[in-house]
GROMACS .gro file of C-alpha atoms in nm:
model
  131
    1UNK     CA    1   1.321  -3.824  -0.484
    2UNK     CA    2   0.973  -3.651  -0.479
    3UNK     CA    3   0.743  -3.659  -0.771
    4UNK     CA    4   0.472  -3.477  -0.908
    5UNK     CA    5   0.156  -3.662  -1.066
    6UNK     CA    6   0.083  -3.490  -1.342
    7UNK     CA    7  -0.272  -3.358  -1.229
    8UNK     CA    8  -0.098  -3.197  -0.871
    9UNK     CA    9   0.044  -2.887  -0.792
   10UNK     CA   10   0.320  -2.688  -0.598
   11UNK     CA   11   0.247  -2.440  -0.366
   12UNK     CA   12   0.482  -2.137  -0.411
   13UNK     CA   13   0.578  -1.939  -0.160
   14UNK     CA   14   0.435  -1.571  -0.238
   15UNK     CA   15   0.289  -1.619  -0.604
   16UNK     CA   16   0.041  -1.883  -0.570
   17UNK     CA   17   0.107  -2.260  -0.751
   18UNK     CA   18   0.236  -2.442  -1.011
   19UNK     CA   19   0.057  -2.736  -1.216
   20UNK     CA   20   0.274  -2.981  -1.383
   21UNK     CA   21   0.211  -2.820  -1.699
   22UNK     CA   22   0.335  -2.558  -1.590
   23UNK     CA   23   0.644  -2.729  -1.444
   24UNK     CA   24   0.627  -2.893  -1.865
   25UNK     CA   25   0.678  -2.519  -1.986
   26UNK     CA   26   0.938  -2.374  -1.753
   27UNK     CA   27   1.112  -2.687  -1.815
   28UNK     CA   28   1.083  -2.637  -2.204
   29UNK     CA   29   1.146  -2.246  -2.156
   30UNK     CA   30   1.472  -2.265  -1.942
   31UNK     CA   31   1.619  -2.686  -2.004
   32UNK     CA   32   1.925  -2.548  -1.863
   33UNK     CA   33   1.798  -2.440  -1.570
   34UNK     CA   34   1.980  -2.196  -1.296
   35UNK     CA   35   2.311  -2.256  -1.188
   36UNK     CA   36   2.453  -2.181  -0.862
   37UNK     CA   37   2.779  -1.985  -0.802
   38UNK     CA   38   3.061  -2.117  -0.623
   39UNK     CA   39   2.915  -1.947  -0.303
   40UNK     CA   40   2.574  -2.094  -0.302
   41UNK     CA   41   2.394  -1.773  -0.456
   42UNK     CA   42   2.205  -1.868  -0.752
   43UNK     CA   43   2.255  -1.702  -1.139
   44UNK     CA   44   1.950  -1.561  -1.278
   45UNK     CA   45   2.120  -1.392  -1.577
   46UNK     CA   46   2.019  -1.676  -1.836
   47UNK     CA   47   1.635  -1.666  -1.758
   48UNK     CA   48   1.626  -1.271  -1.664
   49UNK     CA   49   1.485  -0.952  -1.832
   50UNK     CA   50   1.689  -0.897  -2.094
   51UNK     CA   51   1.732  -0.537  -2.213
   52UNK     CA   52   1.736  -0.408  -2.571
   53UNK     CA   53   2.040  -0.526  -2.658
   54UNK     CA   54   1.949  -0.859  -2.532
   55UNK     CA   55   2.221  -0.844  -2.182
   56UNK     CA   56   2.066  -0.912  -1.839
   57UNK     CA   57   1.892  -0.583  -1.753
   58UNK     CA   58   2.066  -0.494  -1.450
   59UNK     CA   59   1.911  -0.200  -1.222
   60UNK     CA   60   2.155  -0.018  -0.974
   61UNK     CA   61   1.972   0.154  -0.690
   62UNK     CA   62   2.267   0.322  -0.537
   63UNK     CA   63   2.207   0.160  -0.192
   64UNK     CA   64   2.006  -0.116  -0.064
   65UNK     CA   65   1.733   0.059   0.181
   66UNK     CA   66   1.700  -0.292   0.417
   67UNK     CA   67   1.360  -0.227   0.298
   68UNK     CA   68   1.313  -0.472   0.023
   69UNK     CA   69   0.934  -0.299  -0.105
   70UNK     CA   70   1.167  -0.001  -0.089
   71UNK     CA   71   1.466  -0.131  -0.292
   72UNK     CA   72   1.133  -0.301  -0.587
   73UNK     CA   73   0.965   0.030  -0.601
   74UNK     CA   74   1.338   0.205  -0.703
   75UNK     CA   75   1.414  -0.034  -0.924
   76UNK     CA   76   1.076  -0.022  -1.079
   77UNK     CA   77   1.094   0.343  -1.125
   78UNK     CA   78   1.436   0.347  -1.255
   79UNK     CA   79   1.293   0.062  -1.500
   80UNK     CA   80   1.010   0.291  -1.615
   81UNK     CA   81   1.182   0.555  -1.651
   82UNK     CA   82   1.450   0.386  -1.889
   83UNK     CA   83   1.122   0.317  -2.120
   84UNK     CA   84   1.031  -0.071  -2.000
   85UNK     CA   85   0.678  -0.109  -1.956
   86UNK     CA   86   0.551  -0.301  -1.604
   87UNK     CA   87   0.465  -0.659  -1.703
   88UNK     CA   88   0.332  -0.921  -1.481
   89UNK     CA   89   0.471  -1.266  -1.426
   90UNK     CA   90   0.843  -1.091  -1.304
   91UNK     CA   91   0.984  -1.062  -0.956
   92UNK     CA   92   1.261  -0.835  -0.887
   93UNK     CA   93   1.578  -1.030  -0.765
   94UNK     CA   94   1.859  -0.847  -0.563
   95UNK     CA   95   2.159  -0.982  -0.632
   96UNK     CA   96   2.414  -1.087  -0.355
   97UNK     CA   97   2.684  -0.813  -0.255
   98UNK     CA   98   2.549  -0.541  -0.434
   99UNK     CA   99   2.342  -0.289  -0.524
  100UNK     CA  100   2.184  -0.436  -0.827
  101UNK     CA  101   1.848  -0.560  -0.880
  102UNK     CA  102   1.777  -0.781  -1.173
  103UNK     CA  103   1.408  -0.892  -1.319
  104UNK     CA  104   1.354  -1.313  -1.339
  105UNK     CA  105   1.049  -1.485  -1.402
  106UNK     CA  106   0.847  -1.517  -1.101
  107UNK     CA  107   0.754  -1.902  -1.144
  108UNK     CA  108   1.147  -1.975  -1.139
  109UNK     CA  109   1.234  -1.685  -0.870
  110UNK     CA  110   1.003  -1.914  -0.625
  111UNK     CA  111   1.152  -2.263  -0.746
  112UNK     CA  112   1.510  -2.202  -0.674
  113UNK     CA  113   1.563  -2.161  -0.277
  114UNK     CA  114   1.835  -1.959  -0.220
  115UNK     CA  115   1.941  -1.597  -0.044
  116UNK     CA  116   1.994  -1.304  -0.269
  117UNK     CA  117   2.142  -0.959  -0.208
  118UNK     CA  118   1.878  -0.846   0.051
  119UNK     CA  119   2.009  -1.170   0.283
  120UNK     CA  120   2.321  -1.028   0.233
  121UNK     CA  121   2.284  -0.696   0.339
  122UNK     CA  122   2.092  -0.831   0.657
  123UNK     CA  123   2.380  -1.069   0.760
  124UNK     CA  124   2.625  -0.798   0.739
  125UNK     CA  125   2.408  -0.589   0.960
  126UNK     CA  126   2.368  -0.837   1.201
  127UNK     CA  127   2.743  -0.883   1.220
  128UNK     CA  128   2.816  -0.550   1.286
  129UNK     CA  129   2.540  -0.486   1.529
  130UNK     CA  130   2.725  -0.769   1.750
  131UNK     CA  131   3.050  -0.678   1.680
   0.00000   0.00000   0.00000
């Protein structure tokens, strides 16, 4: 099992690293962490954007473009638009066999491995191109 000293880091993927207090304060933030489906795809819905009424914000774009800057900046605009101001430390998250897009905390987004709705779409693409 690896371990992390308390002075070292983790390098993320897109969003930079993580320091083991940092790793302290997810840990605090989220002690349940994310479960997993029985498919494999992960559940974001307990450490997500919640909306008003305090329910996963959950933003339908109508179709997923294969574009995923494409599919961010809709579901930013939509998010806007709805009267949610732009706040950093989020990464949008599509979720699998949909249209939806969902807001999770970047630092966890990049922790959990796993393929969302975008990996989706691009497997079923690739199946019908060789079909």
């Amino acid at each position: 099992m690896a371990r992390l000293n308390k002075y070292g880091t983790i390098n993320l993927k897109k969003f930079g690293s993580l320091t083991y207090d940092d790793l302290i304060k997810i840990d605090k933030l989220y002690p349940d962490g994310v479960p997993f489906t029985k498919e494999g795809y992960p559940d974001f819905s307990k450490v997500a954007f919640k909306d008003k009424s305090g329910q996963t914000l959950r933003i339908n774009i109508g179709a997923l473009s294969g574009d995923s800057k494409k599919d961010i900046n809709t579901a930013e605009a939509i998010f806007q638009k709805m009267g949610y101001p732009w706040e950093s430390g989020y990464t949008w998250h599509h979720v699998e066999n949909s249209t939806t897009l969902i807001r999770v905390p970047s630092a966890v987004h990049q922790l959990i491995d796993h393929a969302g709705g975008m990996s989706t779409l691009v497997a079923e693409q690739t199946t019908k191109q060789a079909a």
